Short mmCIF file of C-alpha atoms and ligand atoms in Angstrom, two decimals:
data_model
loop_
_atom_site.label_atom_id
_atom_site.label_comp_id
_atom_site.label_asym_id
_atom_site.label_seq_id
_atom_site.Cartn_x
_atom_site.Cartn_y
_atom_site.Cartn_z
CA UNK Z 1 183.11 -58.01 -16.36
CA UNK Z 2 186.80 -57.25 -16.83
CA UNK Z 3 188.15 -58.38 -20.19
CA UNK Z 4 191.29 -58.68 -22.26
CA UNK Z 5 191.10 -57.80 -25.95
CA UNK Z 6 193.11 -59.88 -28.41
CA UNK Z 7 193.73 -58.27 -31.77
CA UNK Z 8 193.80 -60.84 -34.56
CA UNK Z 9 196.45 -60.43 -37.25
CA UNK Z 10 195.68 -63.77 -38.85
CA UNK Z 11 197.73 -66.27 -36.84
CA UNK Z 12 196.39 -69.77 -36.34
CA UNK Z 13 197.19 -69.54 -32.63
CA UNK Z 14 195.00 -66.51 -31.90
CA UNK Z 15 192.15 -68.68 -30.62
CA UNK Z 16 194.60 -70.62 -28.51
CA UNK Z 17 195.71 -67.40 -26.79
CA UNK Z 18 192.06 -66.70 -26.00
CA UNK Z 19 191.54 -70.18 -24.57
CA UNK Z 20 194.60 -69.87 -22.35
CA UNK Z 21 193.41 -66.50 -21.00
CA UNK Z 22 189.95 -67.95 -20.29
CA UNK Z 23 191.57 -70.92 -18.50
CA UNK Z 24 193.29 -68.43 -16.22
CA UNK Z 25 189.79 -67.18 -15.36
CA UNK Z 26 189.73 -63.93 -17.33
CA UNK Z 27 187.17 -63.15 -20.01
CA UNK Z 28 188.65 -62.19 -23.36
CA UNK Z 29 187.43 -61.38 -26.83
CA UNK Z 30 189.09 -61.57 -30.24
CA UNK Z 31 188.71 -58.63 -32.62
CA UNK Z 32 190.10 -58.08 -36.14
CA UNK Z 33 193.36 -56.08 -35.93
CA UNK Z 34 191.66 -52.91 -37.18
CA UNK Z 35 188.48 -53.11 -35.09
CA UNK Z 36 189.63 -52.30 -31.58
CA UNK Z 37 186.54 -51.59 -29.43
CA UNK Z 38 187.63 -48.20 -28.16
CA UNK Z 39 184.97 -47.27 -25.67
CA UNK Z 40 184.58 -50.40 -23.59
CA UNK Z 41 185.18 -49.57 -19.91
CA UNK Z 42 185.73 -53.25 -19.02
CA UNK Z 43 188.97 -53.59 -20.99
CA UNK Z 44 191.95 -54.17 -18.67
CA UNK Z 45 194.61 -55.13 -21.21
CA UNK Z 46 195.33 -55.82 -24.87
CA UNK Z 47 197.22 -58.58 -26.67
CA UNK Z 48 198.47 -58.24 -30.26
CA UNK Z 49 198.64 -61.73 -31.80
CA UNK Z 50 200.82 -63.29 -34.46
CA UNK Z 51 200.52 -63.14 -38.24
CA UNK Z 52 201.77 -64.99 -41.31
CA UNK Z 53 202.92 -61.61 -42.73
CA UNK Z 54 206.18 -59.69 -42.41
CA UNK Z 55 205.65 -56.43 -40.58
CA UNK Z 56 207.78 -54.49 -43.08
CA UNK Z 57 205.84 -55.82 -46.09
CA UNK Z 58 203.68 -53.30 -47.89
CA UNK Z 59 200.53 -55.36 -47.55
CA UNK Z 60 201.12 -56.12 -43.85
CA UNK Z 61 198.62 -54.98 -41.23
CA UNK Z 62 199.60 -51.64 -39.72
CA UNK Z 63 196.74 -50.42 -37.56
CA UNK Z 64 197.21 -47.22 -35.60
CA UNK Z 65 198.10 -48.51 -32.13
CA UNK Z 66 198.89 -45.12 -30.64
CA UNK Z 67 195.51 -44.99 -28.86
CA UNK Z 68 196.23 -48.34 -27.19
CA UNK Z 69 199.90 -48.04 -26.21
CA UNK Z 70 200.18 -46.12 -22.96
CA UNK Z 71 196.44 -46.39 -22.24
CA UNK Z 72 196.25 -50.16 -21.53
CA UNK Z 73 198.85 -52.74 -20.62
CA UNK Z 74 199.90 -54.38 -23.91
CA UNK Z 75 201.49 -57.73 -24.72
CA UNK Z 76 202.71 -58.25 -28.27
CA UNK Z 77 203.22 -61.86 -29.32
CA UNK Z 78 205.48 -62.59 -32.32
CA UNK Z 79 204.11 -60.32 -35.10
CA UNK Z 80 202.48 -58.28 -32.31
CA UNK Z 81 205.91 -57.66 -30.75
CA UNK Z 82 207.43 -56.86 -34.15
CA UNK Z 83 204.62 -54.41 -34.87
CA UNK Z 84 205.29 -52.49 -31.64
CA UNK Z 85 209.00 -52.43 -32.35
CA UNK Z 86 208.55 -51.40 -35.99
CA UNK Z 87 206.00 -48.64 -35.26
CA UNK Z 88 208.10 -47.01 -32.55
CA UNK Z 89 211.42 -46.88 -34.37
CA UNK Z 90 212.95 -50.30 -33.70
CA UNK Z 91 214.14 -52.62 -36.47
CA UNK Z 92 212.63 -55.83 -37.80
CA UNK Z 93 214.51 -57.79 -40.42
CA UNK Z 94 214.67 -61.10 -42.14
CA UNK Z 95 217.86 -62.54 -40.70
CA UNK Z 96 218.15 -65.32 -43.20
CA UNK Z 97 217.37 -68.21 -40.91
CA UNK Z 98 213.79 -68.87 -39.94
CA UNK Z 99 213.45 -69.89 -36.33
CA UNK Z 100 211.13 -72.74 -35.55
CA UNK Z 101 210.90 -74.97 -32.55
CA UNK Z 102 212.30 -75.16 -29.06
CA UNK Z 103 214.71 -72.59 -27.62
CA UNK Z 104 215.93 -71.70 -24.14
CA UNK Z 105 214.97 -68.31 -22.80
CA UNK Z 106 216.87 -66.34 -20.19
CA UNK Z 107 215.05 -63.34 -18.81
CA UNK Z 108 215.83 -60.13 -17.00
CA UNK Z 109 215.42 -60.95 -13.34
CA UNK Z 110 212.88 -58.46 -12.06
CA UNK Z 111 210.60 -58.20 -15.10
CA UNK Z 112 207.01 -58.64 -13.86
CA UNK Z 113 206.12 -60.54 -17.04
CA UNK Z 114 208.64 -63.26 -16.19
CA UNK Z 115 208.13 -63.48 -12.44
CA UNK Z 116 208.71 -67.11 -11.40
CA UNK Z 117 210.60 -68.00 -14.61
CA UNK Z 118 213.47 -70.42 -14.26
CA UNK Z 119 216.76 -70.09 -16.14
CA UNK Z 120 216.85 -71.73 -19.59
CA UNK Z 121 213.08 -71.87 -19.73
CA UNK Z 122 211.92 -73.80 -22.79
CA UNK Z 123 209.95 -71.68 -25.25
CA UNK Z 124 208.55 -72.23 -28.75
CA UNK Z 125 209.74 -70.02 -31.59
CA UNK Z 126 208.04 -69.74 -34.95
CA UNK Z 127 209.10 -66.73 -36.97
CA UNK Z 128 210.95 -65.79 -40.10
CA UNK Z 129 211.78 -62.19 -39.06
CA UNK Z 130 213.68 -60.96 -36.04
CA UNK Z 131 213.68 -57.78 -34.02
CA UNK Z 132 217.23 -56.50 -34.37
CA UNK Z 133 216.78 -53.16 -32.58
CA UNK Z 134 214.17 -52.08 -30.05
CA UNK Z 135 212.64 -48.60 -29.86
CA UNK Z 136 213.97 -45.87 -27.64
CA UNK Z 137 212.63 -46.14 -24.10
CA UNK Z 138 212.30 -49.92 -24.39
CA UNK Z 139 214.67 -52.38 -22.72
CA UNK Z 140 215.73 -55.95 -23.25
CA UNK Z 141 213.72 -58.44 -21.14
CA UNK Z 142 214.88 -61.83 -22.41
CA UNK Z 143 217.18 -63.55 -24.92
CA UNK Z 144 217.87 -66.97 -26.37
CA UNK Z 145 221.17 -68.19 -27.78
CA UNK Z 146 220.28 -67.03 -31.27
CA UNK Z 147 217.74 -64.25 -30.65
CA UNK Z 148 218.89 -61.25 -28.68
CA UNK Z 149 215.53 -59.48 -28.41
CA UNK Z 150 213.39 -62.51 -27.62
CA UNK Z 151 211.51 -60.26 -25.17
CA UNK Z 152 211.47 -56.52 -24.53
CA UNK Z 153 209.57 -54.16 -22.28
CA UNK Z 154 208.69 -50.58 -21.49
CA UNK Z 155 207.49 -50.70 -17.89
CA UNK Z 156 206.54 -47.06 -17.76
CA UNK Z 157 204.14 -47.49 -20.67
CA UNK Z 158 203.27 -51.04 -19.50
CA UNK Z 159 204.22 -52.64 -22.85
CA UNK Z 160 205.81 -56.06 -23.34
CA UNK Z 161 206.76 -57.89 -26.50
CA UNK Z 162 207.80 -61.54 -26.94
CA UNK Z 163 209.03 -63.13 -30.16
CA UNK Z 164 207.96 -66.61 -29.09
CA UNK Z 165 204.54 -68.18 -28.54
CA UNK Z 166 203.62 -68.46 -24.82
CA UNK Z 167 200.18 -69.91 -25.76
CA UNK Z 168 201.50 -73.23 -27.10
CA UNK Z 169 202.17 -76.09 -24.73
CA UNK Z 170 205.81 -76.39 -25.88
CA UNK Z 171 206.47 -73.07 -24.13
CA UNK Z 172 206.67 -74.75 -20.75
CA UNK Z 173 206.17 -71.59 -18.66
CA UNK Z 174 203.90 -69.91 -21.23
CA UNK Z 175 200.82 -70.06 -19.01
CA UNK Z 176 202.82 -68.49 -16.18
CA UNK Z 177 203.76 -65.63 -18.52
CA UNK Z 178 200.15 -65.09 -19.60
CA UNK Z 179 199.02 -65.32 -15.99
CA UNK Z 180 201.62 -62.71 -14.97
CA UNK Z 181 200.37 -60.42 -17.72
CA UNK Z 182 196.68 -60.86 -17.05
CA UNK Z 183 196.68 -61.07 -13.26
CA UNK Z 184 199.71 -59.11 -12.07
CA UNK Z 185 200.12 -56.51 -14.83
CA UNK Z 186 196.49 -56.00 -15.91
CA UNK Z 187 195.04 -56.61 -12.44
CA UNK Z 188 192.45 -59.21 -13.43
CA UNK Z 189 190.25 -60.42 -10.60
CA UNK Z 190 189.77 -63.68 -12.55
CA UNK Z 191 185.98 -63.62 -12.26
CA UNK Z 192 185.32 -65.77 -15.33
CA UNK Z 193 184.05 -69.12 -14.01
CA UNK Z 194 181.29 -71.52 -15.06
CA UNK Z 195 179.18 -70.47 -12.07
CA UNK Z 196 179.56 -66.75 -12.77
CA UNK Z 197 178.75 -67.41 -16.44
CA UNK Z 198 175.60 -69.37 -15.56
CA UNK Z 199 174.39 -66.76 -13.07
CA UNK Z 200 175.02 -63.86 -15.45
CA UNK Z 201 173.56 -65.62 -18.50
CA UNK Z 202 170.41 -66.83 -16.76
CA UNK Z 203 169.77 -63.23 -15.64
CA UNK Z 204 170.42 -61.96 -19.18
CA UNK Z 205 168.06 -64.51 -20.75
CA UNK Z 206 165.29 -63.56 -18.30
CA UNK Z 207 165.84 -59.93 -19.10
CA UNK Z 208 166.03 -60.54 -22.85
CA UNK Z 209 163.04 -62.81 -23.48
CA UNK Z 210 160.86 -61.82 -20.50
CA UNK Z 211 157.59 -63.85 -20.70
CA UNK Z 212 157.93 -64.73 -24.38
CA UNK Z 213 158.02 -68.26 -25.73
CA UNK Z 214 161.34 -69.53 -27.10
CA UNK Z 215 161.86 -72.43 -29.50
CA UNK Z 216 165.08 -74.35 -29.92
CA UNK Z 217 166.15 -77.15 -32.24
CA UNK Z 218 167.85 -79.94 -30.32
CA UNK Z 219 170.31 -82.20 -32.09
CA UNK Z 220 171.38 -84.47 -29.27
CA UNK Z 221 174.79 -82.77 -29.32
CA UNK Z 222 176.51 -80.94 -26.49
CA UNK Z 223 175.94 -77.33 -27.61
CA UNK Z 224 172.19 -77.44 -28.18
CA UNK Z 225 171.71 -79.51 -24.99
CA UNK Z 226 173.62 -77.05 -22.80
CA UNK Z 227 171.83 -74.09 -24.43
CA UNK Z 228 168.46 -75.74 -23.75
CA UNK Z 229 169.20 -76.49 -20.10
CA UNK Z 230 170.50 -72.97 -19.53
CA UNK Z 231 167.42 -71.36 -21.09
CA UNK Z 232 165.18 -73.80 -19.24
CA UNK Z 233 166.82 -72.67 -16.00
CA UNK Z 234 165.93 -69.10 -16.87
CA UNK Z 235 162.37 -69.45 -18.22
CA UNK Z 236 161.23 -73.04 -17.49
CA UNK Z 237 158.37 -74.31 -19.64
CA UNK Z 238 158.36 -71.20 -21.79
CA UNK Z 239 161.07 -72.99 -23.74
CA UNK Z 240 159.85 -75.52 -26.30
CA UNK Z 241 162.48 -77.76 -27.87
CA UNK Z 242 162.09 -79.59 -31.17
CA UNK Z 243 164.12 -82.72 -31.89
CA UNK Z 244 163.83 -83.96 -35.47
CA UNK Z 245 164.65 -87.59 -36.22
CA UNK Z 246 165.87 -87.76 -39.82
CA UNK Z 247 166.30 -91.51 -39.55
CA UNK Z 248 170.08 -91.25 -39.85
CA UNK Z 249 170.86 -91.12 -36.15
CA UNK Z 250 172.76 -93.82 -34.29
CA UNK Z 251 171.07 -96.98 -33.08
CA UNK Z 252 168.29 -96.12 -30.56
CA UNK Z 253 169.60 -92.55 -30.37
CA UNK Z 254 166.25 -90.86 -30.90
CA UNK Z 255 164.52 -92.67 -28.03
CA UNK Z 256 167.57 -92.56 -25.73
CA UNK Z 257 168.12 -88.84 -26.22
CA UNK Z 258 164.39 -88.05 -25.83
CA UNK Z 259 164.44 -89.96 -22.56
CA UNK Z 260 167.50 -88.05 -21.34
CA UNK Z 261 165.96 -84.72 -22.26
CA UNK Z 262 162.80 -85.54 -20.35
CA UNK Z 263 164.90 -86.46 -17.28
CA UNK Z 264 166.49 -83.01 -17.57
CA UNK Z 265 163.01 -81.48 -17.29
CA UNK Z 266 163.00 -80.13 -20.84
CA UNK Z 267 159.80 -79.61 -22.76
CA UNK Z 268 160.63 -81.51 -25.98
CA UNK Z 269 158.59 -82.28 -29.07
CA UNK Z 270 160.10 -85.26 -30.88
CA UNK Z 271 159.30 -85.49 -34.60
CA UNK Z 272 159.98 -88.72 -36.45
CA UNK Z 273 160.36 -87.61 -40.05
CA UNK Z 274 162.55 -90.54 -41.20
CA UNK Z 275 160.14 -91.55 -43.95
CA UNK Z 276 160.31 -88.11 -45.60
CA UNK Z 277 164.11 -88.08 -45.53
CA UNK Z 278 164.46 -91.64 -46.85
CA UNK Z 279 162.04 -90.92 -49.67
CA UNK Z 280 163.88 -87.77 -50.74
CA UNK Z 281 167.26 -89.52 -50.55
CA UNK Z 282 166.19 -92.42 -52.78
CA UNK Z 283 168.70 -93.03 -55.57
CA UNK Z 284 171.02 -90.18 -54.44
CA UNK Z 285 174.71 -91.09 -54.36
CA UNK Z 286 176.51 -87.75 -54.42
CA UNK Z 287 177.55 -86.68 -50.88
CA UNK Z 288 176.93 -82.97 -51.40
CA UNK Z 289 173.52 -83.73 -52.88
CA UNK Z 290 172.73 -85.82 -49.78
CA UNK Z 291 173.75 -82.95 -47.52
CA UNK Z 292 171.59 -80.49 -49.47
CA UNK Z 293 168.52 -82.72 -49.36
CA UNK Z 294 168.92 -83.37 -45.65
CA UNK Z 295 169.47 -79.66 -44.93
CA UNK Z 296 166.40 -78.63 -46.91
CA UNK Z 297 164.20 -81.37 -45.43
CA UNK Z 298 165.40 -80.50 -41.96
CA UNK Z 299 164.41 -76.86 -42.34
CA UNK Z 300 161.04 -77.88 -43.81
CA UNK Z 301 160.22 -80.26 -40.94
CA UNK Z 302 161.52 -77.88 -38.29
CA UNK Z 303 159.53 -74.99 -39.74
CA UNK Z 304 156.35 -77.04 -39.84
CA UNK Z 305 156.70 -77.84 -36.15
CA UNK Z 306 157.89 -74.38 -35.18
CA UNK Z 307 154.97 -72.86 -37.11
CA UNK Z 308 152.55 -74.70 -34.82
CA UNK Z 309 153.95 -72.83 -31.83
CA UNK Z 310 152.16 -69.65 -32.72
CA UNK Z 311 153.17 -67.61 -29.69
CA UNK Z 312 156.94 -68.13 -30.19
CA UNK Z 313 158.92 -64.90 -30.34
CA UNK Z 314 162.49 -66.21 -30.08
CA UNK Z 315 164.61 -68.84 -31.76
CA UNK Z 316 167.42 -70.14 -29.55
CA UNK Z 317 170.56 -71.71 -30.97
CA UNK Z 318 173.60 -73.39 -29.50
CA UNK Z 319 176.03 -71.20 -31.48
CA UNK Z 320 179.44 -71.12 -29.80
CA UNK Z 321 182.31 -68.64 -29.99
CA UNK Z 322 184.49 -70.45 -32.59
CA UNK Z 323 181.47 -70.60 -34.95
CA UNK Z 324 181.39 -66.84 -34.85
CA UNK Z 325 185.14 -66.26 -35.08
CA UNK Z 326 185.33 -68.64 -38.02
CA UNK Z 327 182.60 -66.65 -39.69
CA UNK Z 328 184.93 -63.72 -40.01
CA UNK Z 329 188.31 -63.38 -41.61
CA UNK Z 330 190.74 -60.77 -40.39
CA UNK Z 331 189.44 -58.16 -42.77
CA UNK Z 332 186.04 -58.54 -41.14
CA UNK Z 333 184.36 -60.13 -44.17
CA UNK Z 334 182.01 -63.03 -43.62
CA UNK Z 335 183.43 -66.04 -45.40
CA UNK Z 336 181.23 -68.79 -44.01
CA UNK Z 337 177.83 -68.65 -42.45
CA UNK Z 338 176.63 -71.62 -40.49
CA UNK Z 339 173.13 -70.68 -39.37
CA UNK Z 340 169.97 -72.02 -40.87
CA UNK Z 341 168.10 -68.98 -39.60
CA UNK Z 342 167.72 -67.81 -43.18
CA UNK Z 343 165.48 -70.80 -43.80
CA UNK Z 344 162.91 -69.89 -41.17
CA UNK Z 345 159.60 -68.47 -42.32
CA UNK Z 346 159.88 -64.69 -42.35
CA UNK Z 347 156.38 -64.22 -41.01
CA UNK Z 348 157.38 -65.87 -37.74
CA UNK Z 349 159.56 -62.81 -37.00
CA UNK Z 350 161.72 -64.68 -34.55
CA UNK Z 351 164.51 -62.96 -32.70
CA UNK Z 352 167.73 -64.83 -31.98
CA UNK Z 353 168.81 -66.00 -28.53
CA UNK Z 354 172.34 -67.46 -28.45
CA UNK Z 355 173.37 -67.92 -24.81
CA UNK Z 356 176.62 -69.81 -25.60
CA UNK Z 357 177.93 -67.36 -28.14
CA UNK Z 358 180.91 -66.40 -25.96
CA UNK Z 359 182.05 -69.92 -25.06
CA UNK Z 360 184.68 -72.27 -26.42
CA UNK Z 361 183.74 -75.94 -26.67
CA UNK Z 362 185.56 -76.95 -23.49
CA UNK Z 363 183.83 -74.12 -21.64
CA UNK Z 364 180.44 -75.33 -22.91
CA UNK Z 365 181.25 -78.76 -21.43
CA UNK Z 366 182.26 -77.20 -18.10
CA UNK Z 367 179.04 -75.17 -17.98
CA UNK Z 368 177.14 -78.37 -18.80
CA UNK Z 369 178.70 -80.19 -15.85
CA UNK Z 370 177.92 -77.24 -13.56
CA UNK Z 371 174.29 -77.35 -14.74
CA UNK Z 372 174.12 -80.98 -13.66
CA UNK Z 373 173.80 -82.49 -17.14
CA UNK Z 374 174.90 -86.15 -17.03
CA UNK Z 375 178.39 -86.98 -18.33
CA UNK Z 376 176.96 -89.32 -20.95
CA UNK Z 377 175.41 -86.30 -22.69
CA UNK Z 378 178.25 -83.85 -22.12
CA UNK Z 379 181.15 -86.05 -23.13
CA UNK Z 380 179.52 -87.27 -26.33
CA UNK Z 381 181.67 -87.31 -29.41
CA UNK Z 382 180.78 -84.80 -32.13
CA UNK Z 383 178.36 -86.28 -34.67
CA UNK Z 384 177.71 -84.72 -38.10
CA UNK Z 385 174.36 -83.01 -38.67
CA UNK Z 386 173.52 -85.23 -41.69
CA UNK Z 387 174.28 -88.23 -39.46
CA UNK Z 388 174.97 -91.62 -41.00
CA UNK Z 389 174.23 -90.22 -44.47
CA UNK Z 390 177.87 -89.11 -44.67
CA UNK Z 391 179.02 -92.55 -43.54
CA UNK Z 392 177.24 -94.61 -46.19
CA UNK Z 393 179.05 -94.62 -49.52
CA UNK Z 394 176.57 -94.61 -52.37
CA UNK Z 395 172.80 -94.74 -52.15
CA UNK Z 396 171.15 -94.66 -48.73
CA UNK Z 397 168.52 -97.26 -47.98
CA UNK Z 398 166.80 -98.06 -44.66
CA UNK Z 399 168.50 -101.49 -44.76
CA UNK Z 400 171.98 -99.97 -45.11
CA UNK Z 401 171.25 -97.53 -42.29
CA UNK Z 402 170.21 -100.38 -40.06
CA UNK Z 403 173.35 -102.42 -40.91
CA UNK Z 404 175.54 -99.42 -40.19
CA UNK Z 405 173.71 -98.62 -36.95
CA UNK Z 406 174.41 -102.16 -35.69
CA UNK Z 407 178.11 -102.04 -36.62
CA UNK Z 408 178.51 -98.52 -35.22
CA UNK Z 409 176.82 -99.50 -31.94
CA UNK Z 410 179.20 -102.44 -31.46
CA UNK Z 411 182.17 -100.14 -32.07
CA UNK Z 412 180.99 -97.29 -29.84
CA UNK Z 413 179.81 -99.53 -27.00
CA UNK Z 414 183.12 -101.38 -27.27
CA UNK Z 415 185.04 -98.10 -26.90
CA UNK Z 416 183.06 -97.38 -23.74
CA UNK Z 417 183.54 -100.88 -22.32
CA UNK Z 418 187.28 -100.82 -22.97
CA UNK Z 419 187.55 -97.34 -21.45
CA UNK Z 420 188.70 -95.86 -24.74
CA UNK Z 421 185.70 -93.60 -25.52
CA UNK Z 422 187.04 -90.51 -23.76
CA UNK Z 423 190.49 -91.01 -25.24
CA UNK Z 424 189.31 -90.33 -28.78
CA UNK Z 425 187.78 -87.17 -30.20
CA UNK Z 426 185.34 -88.92 -32.48
CA UNK Z 427 184.64 -92.42 -33.76
CA UNK Z 428 182.23 -94.21 -36.03
CA UNK Z 429 181.76 -96.85 -38.67
CA UNK Z 430 181.46 -96.33 -42.42
CA UNK Z 431 179.56 -98.66 -44.72
CA UNK Z 432 181.34 -99.19 -48.01
CA UNK Z 433 179.41 -99.51 -51.25
CA UNK Z 434 181.34 -102.41 -52.72
CA UNK Z 435 180.84 -105.96 -51.59
CA UNK Z 436 183.65 -108.46 -51.14
CA UNK Z 437 183.88 -112.23 -50.90
CA UNK Z 438 184.12 -114.05 -47.61
CA UNK Z 439 183.42 -117.47 -46.19
CA UNK Z 440 181.22 -118.22 -43.21
CA UNK Z 441 180.80 -121.80 -42.08
CA UNK Z 442 180.72 -123.68 -45.37
CA UNK Z 443 179.16 -120.85 -47.26
CA UNK Z 444 180.62 -118.26 -49.53
CA UNK Z 445 179.44 -114.78 -48.67
CA UNK Z 446 179.35 -111.67 -50.81
CA UNK Z 447 178.74 -108.82 -48.41
CA UNK Z 448 179.64 -105.27 -47.50
CA UNK Z 449 182.84 -104.07 -45.87
CA UNK Z 450 182.77 -101.71 -42.91
CA UNK Z 451 185.56 -99.25 -42.13
CA UNK Z 452 186.14 -98.13 -38.56
CA UNK Z 453 187.34 -94.57 -37.98
CA UNK Z 454 188.58 -93.19 -34.66
CA UNK Z 455 190.58 -89.99 -34.43
CA UNK Z 456 192.27 -87.81 -31.87
CA UNK Z 457 191.95 -84.06 -32.31
CA UNK Z 458 191.53 -80.81 -30.41
CA UNK Z 459 189.23 -78.92 -32.75
CA UNK Z 460 188.54 -81.18 -35.77
CA UNK Z 461 190.64 -78.84 -37.95
CA UNK Z 462 193.44 -81.41 -37.87
CA UNK Z 463 193.20 -84.98 -36.65
CA UNK Z 464 195.23 -88.13 -36.32
CA UNK Z 465 194.02 -91.71 -36.40
CA UNK Z 466 193.72 -93.09 -32.90
CA UNK Z 467 196.23 -95.72 -31.91
CA UNK Z 468 193.64 -98.24 -30.62
CA UNK Z 469 194.98 -101.52 -29.20
CA UNK Z 470 195.11 -104.42 -31.70
CA UNK Z 471 193.31 -106.60 -29.15
CA UNK Z 472 190.42 -104.19 -29.12
CA UNK Z 473 190.25 -103.96 -32.92
CA UNK Z 474 190.39 -107.75 -33.18
CA UNK Z 475 187.50 -108.06 -30.72
CA UNK Z 476 185.35 -105.42 -32.49
CA UNK Z 477 186.03 -106.91 -35.92
CA UNK Z 478 184.93 -110.36 -34.70
CA UNK Z 479 181.84 -108.96 -33.05
CA UNK Z 480 180.75 -107.01 -36.14
CA UNK Z 481 181.37 -109.83 -38.62
CA UNK Z 482 179.68 -112.41 -36.41
CA UNK Z 483 176.71 -110.31 -35.36
CA UNK Z 484 175.89 -107.88 -38.16
CA UNK Z 485 174.20 -109.56 -41.08
CA UNK Z 486 175.39 -108.08 -44.36
CA UNK Z 487 178.98 -107.39 -43.26
CA UNK Z 488 181.86 -109.81 -43.83
CA UNK Z 489 184.93 -107.56 -43.62
CA UNK Z 490 186.18 -104.82 -41.28
CA UNK Z 491 189.04 -102.37 -41.92
CA UNK Z 492 190.58 -99.67 -39.73
CA UNK Z 493 191.22 -96.25 -41.28
CA UNK Z 494 194.80 -95.09 -40.65
CA UNK Z 495 194.66 -91.72 -42.42
CA UNK Z 496 195.32 -88.41 -40.73
CA UNK Z 497 193.67 -85.07 -41.50
CA UNK Z 498 195.13 -83.50 -43.59
CA UNK Z 499 195.36 -84.93 -46.18
CA UNK Z 500 192.26 -87.05 -45.45
CA UNK Z 501 189.21 -85.71 -43.58
CA UNK Z 502 187.52 -87.16 -40.51
CA UNK Z 503 184.36 -88.19 -42.37
CA UNK Z 504 184.67 -90.22 -45.55
CA UNK Z 505 182.08 -88.12 -47.40
P1 XMP O 601 185.76 -83.39 -41.68
O1 XMP O 601 185.16 -84.60 -42.32
O2 XMP O 601 185.57 -82.15 -42.50
O3 XMP O 601 184.92 -83.15 -40.34
O4 XMP O 601 187.18 -83.59 -41.26
C1 XMP O 601 185.23 -82.22 -39.34
C2 XMP O 601 184.13 -82.28 -38.29
O5 XMP O 601 182.90 -81.83 -38.84
C3 XMP O 601 181.92 -82.86 -38.79
N1 XMP O 601 181.18 -82.82 -40.04
C4 XMP O 601 179.95 -82.30 -40.17
N2 XMP O 601 179.14 -81.75 -39.26
N3 XMP O 601 177.53 -81.37 -40.94
C5 XMP O 601 177.93 -81.29 -39.65
O6 XMP O 601 177.14 -80.82 -38.83
C6 XMP O 601 178.29 -81.91 -41.93
O7 XMP O 601 177.91 -81.96 -43.09
C7 XMP O 601 179.58 -82.39 -41.50
N4 XMP O 601 180.60 -82.96 -42.18
C8 XMP O 601 181.58 -83.21 -41.25
C9 XMP O 601 182.69 -84.15 -38.62
O8 XMP O 601 181.90 -85.17 -38.02
C10 XMP O 601 183.86 -83.69 -37.78
O9 XMP O 601 183.49 -83.59 -36.41
#
């Protein structure tokens, strides 16, 4: 399949460029700036992304781009444009004023990169350095009031550079620019669709695992569900799924999700290991300690079940593309590993099957819809692996879990009933350790407080508290205090991330 390569120089918007290109319908991959995959015949164009560095700094990234320029169409964005200019004899300087925010771009009329652009098109600038001279053979393609070389080109070599960020939504015609580059300049046939992905991946899974048995750990979340349905489509009952209940799921979640999985035709073994988890969590208050215990118990229980499936040859996981990009920094070193593969018994000799490893989260959802998975499963909010354990401050007891499950269910069902569920990224209730005084009827109460948390976000890296209607919050607070025994106070968390985090623990 045709693809665009994006070279990563460390900018936070590199992933966003990739998502925009995928939305256009073209497959793309991100590589560290110095790891260009030379011999791939499917490459139709290359994008150099932004960077926090100055191109003239000694420690800046200066890969040899001579094998790329002239061979493929190239688009340099911000640092990428400065790198092209700098390497071919242009000038990049700190001009004293850093340029952030909106600007109006006027382009050269017949430049193919700007076909369809209107005059004074709003763009988004974010750079401290400016290109003050472009290399020989290159021509001006667009300017703003304060930046002469906001865009330049060399049509013969098929190279374009822009100082602004077309990938962000504040660049109003940014998608048009990327579409012009990918479709008109690189000649993409835009073959990247959910259907083509499903067809290709199902064929690949069949080819990869043949008649072997595959096991997969289901979590109830979107990624593992979509992975399971996709593999099931390829190999049917040869896929065995394991769903471990650690007792810290939402109210009725274990039975509801098991039911849904069965309706999807999946072969699922449900393991209720709550008692083991509760026992090991007794007396533990420290959040990291809770996470460690849950992680270790999870691997133990999963391994026990997986070990019973003696003919299994493959372990499938719902790993998605951002998990893998995040695992690498721009120097190619692994800084975070997220798999629990290391915990599997070595003598099982399982090979890895990761059918979603190329997809962004929104693409996983699209594929899920195309596979016919019900919306209630696909549009679920993210939920942390350790479940309610990271939403109970202090020691975890079965009673506290049950209190929190009731409060959380009222909140989440309320969001659905008031048509607010899909408007927030994630929501849940937190059970506080301290008790406070209240009065109910003629009686004084001394019960727990519950905090409600609902946030908007695009990737959980940053988040803002959701502006839920007061009427709704009033209703939920009344419902929780009246119906959940053990709770006499409800608060709403109005902290953004950063500086707070989404979860309290
Ligand atoms: P924070 O609290 O770091 O959360 O802002 C960001 C996202 O990650 C989820 N989260 C977890 N997920 N295991 C997980 O699988 C964990 O220990 C964990 N802690 C936080 C959180 O729900 C949010 O979506």
